GROMACS .gro file of N, CA and C in nm:
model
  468
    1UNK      N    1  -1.765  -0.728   0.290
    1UNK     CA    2  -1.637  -0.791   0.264
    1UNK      C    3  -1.525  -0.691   0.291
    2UNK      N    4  -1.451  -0.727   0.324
    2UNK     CA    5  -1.310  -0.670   0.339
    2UNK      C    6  -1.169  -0.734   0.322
    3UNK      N    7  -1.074  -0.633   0.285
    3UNK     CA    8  -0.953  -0.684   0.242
    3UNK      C    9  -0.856  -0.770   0.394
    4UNK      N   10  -0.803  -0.875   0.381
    4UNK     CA   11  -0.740  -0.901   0.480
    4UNK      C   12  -0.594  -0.952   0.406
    5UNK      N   13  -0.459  -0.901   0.487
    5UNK     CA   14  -0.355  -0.918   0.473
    5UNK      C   15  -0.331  -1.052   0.554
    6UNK      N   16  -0.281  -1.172   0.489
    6UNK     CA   17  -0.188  -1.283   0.534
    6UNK      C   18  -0.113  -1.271   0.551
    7UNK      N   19   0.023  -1.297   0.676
    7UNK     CA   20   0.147  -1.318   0.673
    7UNK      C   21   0.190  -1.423   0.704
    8UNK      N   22   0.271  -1.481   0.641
    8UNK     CA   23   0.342  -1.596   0.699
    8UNK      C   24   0.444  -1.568   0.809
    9UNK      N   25   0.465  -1.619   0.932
    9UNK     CA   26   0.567  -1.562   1.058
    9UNK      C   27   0.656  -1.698   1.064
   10UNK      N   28   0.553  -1.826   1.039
   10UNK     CA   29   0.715  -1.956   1.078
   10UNK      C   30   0.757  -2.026   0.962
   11UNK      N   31   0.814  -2.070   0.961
   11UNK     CA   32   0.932  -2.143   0.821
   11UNK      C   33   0.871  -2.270   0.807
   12UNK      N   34   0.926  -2.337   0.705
   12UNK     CA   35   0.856  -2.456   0.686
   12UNK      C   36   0.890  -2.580   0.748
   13UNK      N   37   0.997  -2.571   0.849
   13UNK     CA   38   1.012  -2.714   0.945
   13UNK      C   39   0.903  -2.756   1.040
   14UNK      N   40   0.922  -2.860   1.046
   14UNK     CA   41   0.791  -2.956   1.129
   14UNK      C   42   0.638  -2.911   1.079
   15UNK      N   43   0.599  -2.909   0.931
   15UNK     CA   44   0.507  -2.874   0.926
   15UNK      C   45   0.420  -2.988   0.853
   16UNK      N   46   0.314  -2.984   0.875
   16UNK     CA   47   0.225  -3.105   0.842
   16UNK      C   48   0.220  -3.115   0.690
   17UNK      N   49   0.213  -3.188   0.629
   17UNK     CA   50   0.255  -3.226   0.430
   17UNK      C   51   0.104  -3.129   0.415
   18UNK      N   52  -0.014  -3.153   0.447
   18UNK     CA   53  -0.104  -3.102   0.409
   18UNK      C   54  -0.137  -2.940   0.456
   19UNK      N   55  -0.081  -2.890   0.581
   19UNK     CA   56  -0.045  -2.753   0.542
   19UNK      C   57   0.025  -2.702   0.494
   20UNK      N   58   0.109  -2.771   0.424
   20UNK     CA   59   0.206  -2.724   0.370
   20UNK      C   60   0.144  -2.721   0.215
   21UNK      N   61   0.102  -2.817   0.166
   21UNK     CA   62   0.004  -2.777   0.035
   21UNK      C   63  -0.050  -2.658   0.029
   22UNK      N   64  -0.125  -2.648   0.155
   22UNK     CA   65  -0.223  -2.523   0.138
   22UNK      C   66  -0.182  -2.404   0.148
   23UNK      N   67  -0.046  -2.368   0.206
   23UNK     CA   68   0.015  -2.277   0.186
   23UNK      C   69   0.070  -2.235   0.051
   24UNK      N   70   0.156  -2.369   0.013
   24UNK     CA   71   0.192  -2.307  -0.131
   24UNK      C   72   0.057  -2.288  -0.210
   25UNK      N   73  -0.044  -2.323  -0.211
   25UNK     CA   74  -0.136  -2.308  -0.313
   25UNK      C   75  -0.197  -2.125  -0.268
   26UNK      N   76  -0.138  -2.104  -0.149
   26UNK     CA   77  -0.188  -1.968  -0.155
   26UNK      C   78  -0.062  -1.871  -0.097
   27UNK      N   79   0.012  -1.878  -0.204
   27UNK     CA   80   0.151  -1.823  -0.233
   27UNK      C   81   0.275  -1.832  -0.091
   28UNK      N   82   0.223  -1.874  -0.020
   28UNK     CA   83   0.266  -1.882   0.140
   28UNK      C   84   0.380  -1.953   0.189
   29UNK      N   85   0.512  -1.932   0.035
   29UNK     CA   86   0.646  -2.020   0.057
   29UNK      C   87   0.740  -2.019   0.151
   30UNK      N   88   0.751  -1.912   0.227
   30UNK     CA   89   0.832  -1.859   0.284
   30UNK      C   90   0.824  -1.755   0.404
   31UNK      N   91   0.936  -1.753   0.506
   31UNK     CA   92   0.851  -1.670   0.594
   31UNK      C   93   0.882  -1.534   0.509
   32UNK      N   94   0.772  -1.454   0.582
   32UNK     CA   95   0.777  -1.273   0.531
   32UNK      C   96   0.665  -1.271   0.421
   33UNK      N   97   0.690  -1.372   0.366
   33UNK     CA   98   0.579  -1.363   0.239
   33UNK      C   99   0.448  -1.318   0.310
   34UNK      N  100   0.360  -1.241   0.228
   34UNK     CA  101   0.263  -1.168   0.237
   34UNK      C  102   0.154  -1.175   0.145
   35UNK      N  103   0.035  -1.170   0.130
   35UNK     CA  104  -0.105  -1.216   0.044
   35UNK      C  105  -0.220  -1.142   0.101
   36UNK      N  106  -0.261  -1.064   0.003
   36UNK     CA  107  -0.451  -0.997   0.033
   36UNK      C  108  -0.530  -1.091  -0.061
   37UNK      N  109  -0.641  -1.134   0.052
   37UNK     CA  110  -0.752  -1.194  -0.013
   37UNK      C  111  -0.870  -1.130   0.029
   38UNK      N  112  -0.974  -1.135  -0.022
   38UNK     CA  113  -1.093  -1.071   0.017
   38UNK      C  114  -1.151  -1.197   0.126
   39UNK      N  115  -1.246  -1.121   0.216
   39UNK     CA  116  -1.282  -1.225   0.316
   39UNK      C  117  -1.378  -1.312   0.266
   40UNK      N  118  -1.419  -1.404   0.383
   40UNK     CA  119  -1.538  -1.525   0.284
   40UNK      C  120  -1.510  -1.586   0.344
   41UNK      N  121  -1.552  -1.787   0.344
   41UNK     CA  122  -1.598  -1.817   0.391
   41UNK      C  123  -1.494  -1.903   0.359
   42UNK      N  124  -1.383  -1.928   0.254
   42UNK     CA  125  -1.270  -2.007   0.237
   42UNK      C  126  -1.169  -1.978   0.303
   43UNK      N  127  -1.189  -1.803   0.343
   43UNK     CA  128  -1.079  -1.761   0.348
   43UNK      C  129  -1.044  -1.788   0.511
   44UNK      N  130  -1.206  -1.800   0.595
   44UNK     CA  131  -1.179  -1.852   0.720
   44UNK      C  132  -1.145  -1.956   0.740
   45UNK      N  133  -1.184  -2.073   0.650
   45UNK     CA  134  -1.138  -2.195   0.663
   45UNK      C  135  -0.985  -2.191   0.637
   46UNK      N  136  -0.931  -2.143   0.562
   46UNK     CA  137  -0.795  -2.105   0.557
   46UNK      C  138  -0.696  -2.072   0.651
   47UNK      N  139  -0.776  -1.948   0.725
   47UNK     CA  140  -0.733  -1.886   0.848
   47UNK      C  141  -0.738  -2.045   0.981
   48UNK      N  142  -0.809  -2.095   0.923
   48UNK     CA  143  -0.808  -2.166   1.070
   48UNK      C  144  -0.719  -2.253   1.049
   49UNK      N  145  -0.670  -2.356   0.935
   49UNK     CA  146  -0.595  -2.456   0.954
   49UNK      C  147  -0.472  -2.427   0.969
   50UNK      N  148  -0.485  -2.255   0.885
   50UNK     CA  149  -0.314  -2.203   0.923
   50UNK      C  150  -0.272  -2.157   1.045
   51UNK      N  151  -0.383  -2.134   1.109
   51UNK     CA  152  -0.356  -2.027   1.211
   51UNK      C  153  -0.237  -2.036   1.329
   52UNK      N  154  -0.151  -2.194   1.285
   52UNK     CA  155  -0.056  -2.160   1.382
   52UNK      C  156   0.126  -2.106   1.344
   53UNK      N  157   0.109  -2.084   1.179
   53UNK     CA  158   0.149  -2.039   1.139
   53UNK      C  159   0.153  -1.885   1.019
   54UNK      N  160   0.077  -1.843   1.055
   54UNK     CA  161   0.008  -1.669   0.973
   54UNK      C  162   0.009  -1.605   1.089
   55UNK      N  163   0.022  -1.472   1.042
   55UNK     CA  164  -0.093  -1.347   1.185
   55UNK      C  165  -0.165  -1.265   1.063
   56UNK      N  166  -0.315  -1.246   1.052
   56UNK     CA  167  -0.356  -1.174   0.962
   56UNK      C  168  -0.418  -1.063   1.030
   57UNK      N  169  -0.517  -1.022   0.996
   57UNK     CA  170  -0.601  -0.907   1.012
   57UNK      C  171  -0.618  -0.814   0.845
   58UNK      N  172  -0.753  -0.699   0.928
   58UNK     CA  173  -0.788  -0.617   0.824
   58UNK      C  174  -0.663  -0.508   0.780
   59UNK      N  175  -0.676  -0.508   0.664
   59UNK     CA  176  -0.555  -0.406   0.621
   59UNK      C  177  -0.617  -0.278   0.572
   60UNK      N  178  -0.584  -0.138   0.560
   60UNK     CA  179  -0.618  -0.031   0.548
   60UNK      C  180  -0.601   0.015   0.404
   61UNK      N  181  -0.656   0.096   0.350
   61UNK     CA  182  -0.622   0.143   0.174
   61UNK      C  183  -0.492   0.208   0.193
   62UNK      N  184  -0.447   0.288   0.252
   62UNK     CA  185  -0.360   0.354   0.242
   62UNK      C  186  -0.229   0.247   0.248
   63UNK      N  187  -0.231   0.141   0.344
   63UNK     CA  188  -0.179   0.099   0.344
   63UNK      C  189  -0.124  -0.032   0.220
   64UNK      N  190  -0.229  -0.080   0.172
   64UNK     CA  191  -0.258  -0.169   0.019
   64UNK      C  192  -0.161  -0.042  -0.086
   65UNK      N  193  -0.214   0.071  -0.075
   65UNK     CA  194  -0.121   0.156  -0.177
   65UNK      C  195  -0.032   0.133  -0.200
   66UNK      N  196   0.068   0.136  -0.039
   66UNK     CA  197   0.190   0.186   0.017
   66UNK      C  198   0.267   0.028  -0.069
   67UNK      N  199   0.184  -0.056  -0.010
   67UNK     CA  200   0.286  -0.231  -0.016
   67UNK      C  201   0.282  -0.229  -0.239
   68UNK      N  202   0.221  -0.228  -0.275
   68UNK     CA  203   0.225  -0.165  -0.416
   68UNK      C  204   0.341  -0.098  -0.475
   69UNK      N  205   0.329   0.012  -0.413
   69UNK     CA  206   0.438   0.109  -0.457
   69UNK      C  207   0.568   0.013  -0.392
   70UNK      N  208   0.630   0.026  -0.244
   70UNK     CA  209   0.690  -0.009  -0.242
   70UNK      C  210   0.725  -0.174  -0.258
   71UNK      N  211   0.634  -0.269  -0.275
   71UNK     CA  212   0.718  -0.420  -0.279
   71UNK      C  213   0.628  -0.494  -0.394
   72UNK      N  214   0.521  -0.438  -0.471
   72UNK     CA  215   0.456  -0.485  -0.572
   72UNK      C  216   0.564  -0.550  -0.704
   73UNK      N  217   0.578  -0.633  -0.767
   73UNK     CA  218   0.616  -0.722  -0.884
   73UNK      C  219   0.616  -0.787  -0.938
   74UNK      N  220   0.600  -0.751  -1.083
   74UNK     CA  221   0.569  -0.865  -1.203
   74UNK      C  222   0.659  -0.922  -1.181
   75UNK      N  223   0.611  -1.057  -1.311
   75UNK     CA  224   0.686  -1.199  -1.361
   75UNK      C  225   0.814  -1.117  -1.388
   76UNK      N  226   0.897  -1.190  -1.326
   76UNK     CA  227   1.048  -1.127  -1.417
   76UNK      C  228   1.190  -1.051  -1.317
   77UNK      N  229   1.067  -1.031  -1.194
   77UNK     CA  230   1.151  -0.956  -1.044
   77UNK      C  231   1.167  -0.835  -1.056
   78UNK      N  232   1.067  -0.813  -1.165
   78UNK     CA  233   1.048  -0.637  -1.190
   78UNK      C  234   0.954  -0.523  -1.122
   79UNK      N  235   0.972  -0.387  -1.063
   79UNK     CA  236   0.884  -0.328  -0.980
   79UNK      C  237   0.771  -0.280  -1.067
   80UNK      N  238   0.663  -0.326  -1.002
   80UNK     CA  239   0.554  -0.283  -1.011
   80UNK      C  240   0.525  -0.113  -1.073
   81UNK      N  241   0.502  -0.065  -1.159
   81UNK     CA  242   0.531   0.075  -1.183
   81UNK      C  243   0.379   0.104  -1.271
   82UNK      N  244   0.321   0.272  -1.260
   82UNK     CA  245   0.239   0.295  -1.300
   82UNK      C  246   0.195   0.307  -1.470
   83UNK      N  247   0.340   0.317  -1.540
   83UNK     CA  248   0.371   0.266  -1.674
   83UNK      C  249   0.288   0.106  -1.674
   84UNK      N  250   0.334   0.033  -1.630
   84UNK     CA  251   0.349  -0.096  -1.634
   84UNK      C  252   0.154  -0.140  -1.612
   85UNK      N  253   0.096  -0.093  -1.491
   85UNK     CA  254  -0.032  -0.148  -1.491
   85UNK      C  255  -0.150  -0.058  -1.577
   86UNK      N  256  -0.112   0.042  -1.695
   86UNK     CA  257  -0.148   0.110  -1.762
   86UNK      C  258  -0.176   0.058  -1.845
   87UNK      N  259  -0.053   0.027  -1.884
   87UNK     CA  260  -0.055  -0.138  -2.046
   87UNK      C  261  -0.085  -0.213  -2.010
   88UNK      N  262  -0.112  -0.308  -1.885
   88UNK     CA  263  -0.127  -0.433  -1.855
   88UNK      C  264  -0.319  -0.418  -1.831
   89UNK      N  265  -0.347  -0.318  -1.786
   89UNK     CA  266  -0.490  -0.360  -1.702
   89UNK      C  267  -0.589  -0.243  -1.724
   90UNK      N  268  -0.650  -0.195  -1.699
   90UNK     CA  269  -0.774  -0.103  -1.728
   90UNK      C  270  -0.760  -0.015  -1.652
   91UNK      N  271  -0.630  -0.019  -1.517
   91UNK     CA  272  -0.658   0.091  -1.442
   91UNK      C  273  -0.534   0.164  -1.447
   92UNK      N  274  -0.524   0.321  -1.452
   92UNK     CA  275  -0.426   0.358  -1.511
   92UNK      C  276  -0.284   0.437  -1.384
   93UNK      N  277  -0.349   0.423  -1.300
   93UNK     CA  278  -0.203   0.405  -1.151
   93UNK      C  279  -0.241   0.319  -1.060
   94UNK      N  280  -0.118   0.311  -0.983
   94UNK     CA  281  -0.120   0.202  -0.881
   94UNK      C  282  -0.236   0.273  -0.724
   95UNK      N  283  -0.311   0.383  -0.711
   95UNK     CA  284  -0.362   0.420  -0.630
   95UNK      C  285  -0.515   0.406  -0.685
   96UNK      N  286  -0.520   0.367  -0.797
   96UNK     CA  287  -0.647   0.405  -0.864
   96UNK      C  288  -0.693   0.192  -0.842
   97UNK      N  289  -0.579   0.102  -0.856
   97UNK     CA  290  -0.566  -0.038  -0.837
   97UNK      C  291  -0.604  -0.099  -0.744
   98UNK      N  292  -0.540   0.033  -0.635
   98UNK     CA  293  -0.548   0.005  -0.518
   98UNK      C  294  -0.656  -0.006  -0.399
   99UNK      N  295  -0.731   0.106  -0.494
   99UNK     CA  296  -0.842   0.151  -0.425
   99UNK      C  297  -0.976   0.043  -0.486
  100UNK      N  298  -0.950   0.024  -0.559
  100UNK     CA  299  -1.029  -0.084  -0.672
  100UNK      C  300  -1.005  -0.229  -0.609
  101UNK      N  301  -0.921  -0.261  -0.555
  101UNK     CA  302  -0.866  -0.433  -0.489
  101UNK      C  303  -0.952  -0.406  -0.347
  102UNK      N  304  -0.925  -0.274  -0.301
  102UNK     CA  305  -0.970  -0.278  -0.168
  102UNK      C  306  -1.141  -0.256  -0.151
  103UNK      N  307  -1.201  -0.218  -0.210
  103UNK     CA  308  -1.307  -0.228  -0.226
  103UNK      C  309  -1.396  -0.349  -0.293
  104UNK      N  310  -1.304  -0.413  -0.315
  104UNK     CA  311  -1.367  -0.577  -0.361
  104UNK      C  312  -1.400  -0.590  -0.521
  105UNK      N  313  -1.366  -0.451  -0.595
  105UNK     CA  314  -1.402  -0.471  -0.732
  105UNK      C  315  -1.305  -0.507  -0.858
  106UNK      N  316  -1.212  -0.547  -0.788
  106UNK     CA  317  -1.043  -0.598  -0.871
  106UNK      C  318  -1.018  -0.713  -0.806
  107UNK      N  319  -0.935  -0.745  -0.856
  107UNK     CA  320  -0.869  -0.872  -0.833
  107UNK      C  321  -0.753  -0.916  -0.868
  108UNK      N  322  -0.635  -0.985  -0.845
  108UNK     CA  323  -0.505  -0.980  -0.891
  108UNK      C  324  -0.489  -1.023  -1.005
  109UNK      N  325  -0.612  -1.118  -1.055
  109UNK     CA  326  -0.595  -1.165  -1.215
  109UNK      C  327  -0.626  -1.091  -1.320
  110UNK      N  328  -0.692  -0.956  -1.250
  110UNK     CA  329  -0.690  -0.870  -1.360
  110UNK      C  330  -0.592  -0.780  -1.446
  111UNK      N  331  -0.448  -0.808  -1.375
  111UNK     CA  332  -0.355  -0.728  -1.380
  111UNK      C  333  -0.238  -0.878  -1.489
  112UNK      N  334  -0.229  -0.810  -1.610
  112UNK     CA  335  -0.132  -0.959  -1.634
  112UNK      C  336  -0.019  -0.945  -1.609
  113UNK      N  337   0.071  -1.058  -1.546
  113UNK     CA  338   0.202  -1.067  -1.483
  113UNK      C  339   0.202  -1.014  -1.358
  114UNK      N  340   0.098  -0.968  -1.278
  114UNK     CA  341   0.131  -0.931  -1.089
  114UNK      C  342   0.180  -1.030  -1.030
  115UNK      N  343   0.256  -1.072  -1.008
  115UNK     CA  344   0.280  -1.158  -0.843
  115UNK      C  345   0.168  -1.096  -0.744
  116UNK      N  346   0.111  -1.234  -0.699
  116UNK     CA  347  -0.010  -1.199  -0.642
  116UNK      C  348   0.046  -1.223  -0.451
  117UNK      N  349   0.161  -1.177  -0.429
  117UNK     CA  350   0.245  -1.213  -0.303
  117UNK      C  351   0.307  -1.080  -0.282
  118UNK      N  352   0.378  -1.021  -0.139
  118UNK     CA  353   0.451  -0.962  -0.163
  118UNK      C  354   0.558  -0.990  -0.050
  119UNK      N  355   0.660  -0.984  -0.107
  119UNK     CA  356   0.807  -1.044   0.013
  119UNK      C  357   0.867  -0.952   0.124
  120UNK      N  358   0.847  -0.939   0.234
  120UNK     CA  359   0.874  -0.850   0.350
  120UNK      C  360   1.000  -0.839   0.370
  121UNK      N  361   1.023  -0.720   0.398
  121UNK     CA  362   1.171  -0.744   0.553
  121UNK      C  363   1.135  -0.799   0.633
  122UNK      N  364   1.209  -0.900   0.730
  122UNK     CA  365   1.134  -0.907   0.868
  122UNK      C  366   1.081  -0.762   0.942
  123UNK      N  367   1.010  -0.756   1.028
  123UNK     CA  368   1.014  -0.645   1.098
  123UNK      C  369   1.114  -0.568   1.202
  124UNK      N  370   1.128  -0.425   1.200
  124UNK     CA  371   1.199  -0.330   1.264
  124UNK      C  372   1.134  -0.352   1.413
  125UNK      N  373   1.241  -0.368   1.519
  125UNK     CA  374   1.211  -0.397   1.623
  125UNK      C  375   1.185  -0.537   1.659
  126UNK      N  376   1.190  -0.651   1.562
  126UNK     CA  377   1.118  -0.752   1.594
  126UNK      C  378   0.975  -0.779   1.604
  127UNK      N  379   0.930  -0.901   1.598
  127UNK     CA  380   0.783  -0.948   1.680
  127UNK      C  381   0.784  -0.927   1.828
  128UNK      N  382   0.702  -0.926   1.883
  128UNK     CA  383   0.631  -0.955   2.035
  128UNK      C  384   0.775  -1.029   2.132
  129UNK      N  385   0.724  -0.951   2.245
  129UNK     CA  386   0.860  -1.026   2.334
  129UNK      C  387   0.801  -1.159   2.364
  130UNK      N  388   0.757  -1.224   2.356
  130UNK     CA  389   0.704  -1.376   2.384
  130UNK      C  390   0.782  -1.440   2.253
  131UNK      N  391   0.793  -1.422   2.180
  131UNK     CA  392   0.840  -1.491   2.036
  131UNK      C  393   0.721  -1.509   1.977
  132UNK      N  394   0.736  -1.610   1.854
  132UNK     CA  395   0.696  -1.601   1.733
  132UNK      C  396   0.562  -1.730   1.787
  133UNK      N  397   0.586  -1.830   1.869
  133UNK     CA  398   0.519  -1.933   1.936
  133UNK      C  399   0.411  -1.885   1.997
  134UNK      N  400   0.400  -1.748   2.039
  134UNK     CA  401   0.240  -1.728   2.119
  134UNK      C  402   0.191  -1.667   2.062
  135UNK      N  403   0.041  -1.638   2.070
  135UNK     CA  404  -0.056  -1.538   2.027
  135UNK      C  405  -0.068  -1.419   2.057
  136UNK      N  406  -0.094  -1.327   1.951
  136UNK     CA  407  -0.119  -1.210   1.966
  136UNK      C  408  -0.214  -1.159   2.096
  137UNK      N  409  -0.190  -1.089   2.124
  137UNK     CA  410  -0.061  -1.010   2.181
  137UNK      C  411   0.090  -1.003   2.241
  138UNK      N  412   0.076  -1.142   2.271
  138UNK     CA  413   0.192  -1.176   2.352
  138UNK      C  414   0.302  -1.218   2.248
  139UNK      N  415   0.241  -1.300   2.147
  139UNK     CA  416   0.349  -1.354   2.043
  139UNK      C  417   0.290  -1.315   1.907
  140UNK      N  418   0.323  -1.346   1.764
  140UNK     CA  419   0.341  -1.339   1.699
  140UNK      C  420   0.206  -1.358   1.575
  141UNK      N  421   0.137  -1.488   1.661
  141UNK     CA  422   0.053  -1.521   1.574
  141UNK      C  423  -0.130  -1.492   1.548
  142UNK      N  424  -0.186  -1.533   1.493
  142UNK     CA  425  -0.284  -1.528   1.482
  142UNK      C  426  -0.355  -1.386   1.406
  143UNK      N  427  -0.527  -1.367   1.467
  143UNK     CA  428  -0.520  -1.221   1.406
  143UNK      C  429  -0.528  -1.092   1.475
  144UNK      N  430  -0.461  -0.983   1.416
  144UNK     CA  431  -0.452  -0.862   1.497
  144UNK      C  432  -0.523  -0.791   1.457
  145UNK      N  433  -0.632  -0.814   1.382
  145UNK     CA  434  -0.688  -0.750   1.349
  145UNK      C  435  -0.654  -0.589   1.258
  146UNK      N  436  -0.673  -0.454   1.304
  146UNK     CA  437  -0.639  -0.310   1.274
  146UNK      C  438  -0.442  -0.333   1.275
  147UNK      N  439  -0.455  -0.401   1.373
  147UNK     CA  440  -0.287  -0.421   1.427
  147UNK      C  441  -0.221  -0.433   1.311
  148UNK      N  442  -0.283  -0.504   1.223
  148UNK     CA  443  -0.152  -0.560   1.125
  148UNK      C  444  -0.108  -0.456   1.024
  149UNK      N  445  -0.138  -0.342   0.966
  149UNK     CA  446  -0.123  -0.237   0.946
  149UNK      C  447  -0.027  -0.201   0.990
  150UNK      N  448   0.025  -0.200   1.085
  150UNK     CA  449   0.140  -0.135   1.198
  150UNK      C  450   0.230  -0.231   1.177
  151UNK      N  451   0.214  -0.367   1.181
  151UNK     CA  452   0.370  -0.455   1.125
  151UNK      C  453   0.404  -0.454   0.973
  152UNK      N  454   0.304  -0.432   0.913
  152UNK     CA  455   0.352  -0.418   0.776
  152UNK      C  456   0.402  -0.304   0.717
  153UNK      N  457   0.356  -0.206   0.816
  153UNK     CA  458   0.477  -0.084   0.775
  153UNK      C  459   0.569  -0.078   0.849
  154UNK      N  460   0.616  -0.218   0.975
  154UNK     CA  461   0.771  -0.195   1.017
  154UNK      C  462   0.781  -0.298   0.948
  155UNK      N  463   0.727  -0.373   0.799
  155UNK     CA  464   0.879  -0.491   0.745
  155UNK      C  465   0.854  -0.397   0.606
  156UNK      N  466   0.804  -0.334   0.562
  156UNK     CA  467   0.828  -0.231   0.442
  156UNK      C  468   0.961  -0.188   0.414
   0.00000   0.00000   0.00000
């Protein structure tokens, strides 16, 4: 199993009522919004009905750290801080959480009050010169696999 980062890349016009359920049910309101799920067998079914609106791929630990520190937050619009998941959860910093989610032995419900999402900048430089309409490589969507690592530290 491995950790994979969701992004949402298109907005919610012209979108079918029933992907649009399935998005909000997996935090996916808005563009930029962002979600790690562990892989499986929902999560492909997931990947596929969205796939013309997400670009996912595998995400790196260092990188799970990084989105933590910088864009992690509880109920309330408050930052994520190593005070905070000390009292809240069993693990006592956000690198020790981190490393624990990415290895498949945590989970976001273990933490009380995480926002289990995290809200991007768009990215520095933009997406793909094709736009947001074609597939990776050329455009925007689908999965990049290692790649996505590299856009999520230009919307950080």
């Amino acid at each position: 199993m491995s950790l994979i980062a969701i992004l949402r890349v298109r907005g919610s016009m012209e979108t079918r009522g029933k992907l649009e359920v399935v998005m909000k049910q997996n935090h996916l309101t808005r563009k930029n919004h962002m979600i790690l799920i562990q892989s499986g067998p929902q999560t492909t079914g997931f990947l596929h009905v969205a796939n013309d609106w997400i670009t996912y791929g595998e995400v790196s630990e260092k990188v799970v750290e990084k989105l933590f520190r910088e864009r992690g937050e509880v109920i309330g619009g408050k930052r994520l801080t190593d005070e905070f998941l000390s009292k809240n959860s069993k693990y006592k910093t956000i690198s020790d959480y981190a490393k624990h989610l990415f290895e498949g032995t945590a989970n976001f419900k273990e933490v009380e009050n995480l926002k289990p999402l995290f809200r991007l900048h768009p990215p520095i430089k933009g997406f793909e010169r094709l736009g947001i309409k074609q597939r990776y490589p050329k455009g925007a969507l689908g999965n990049r696999k290692e790649k996505i690592n590299d856009l999520i530290l230009r919307m950080l």
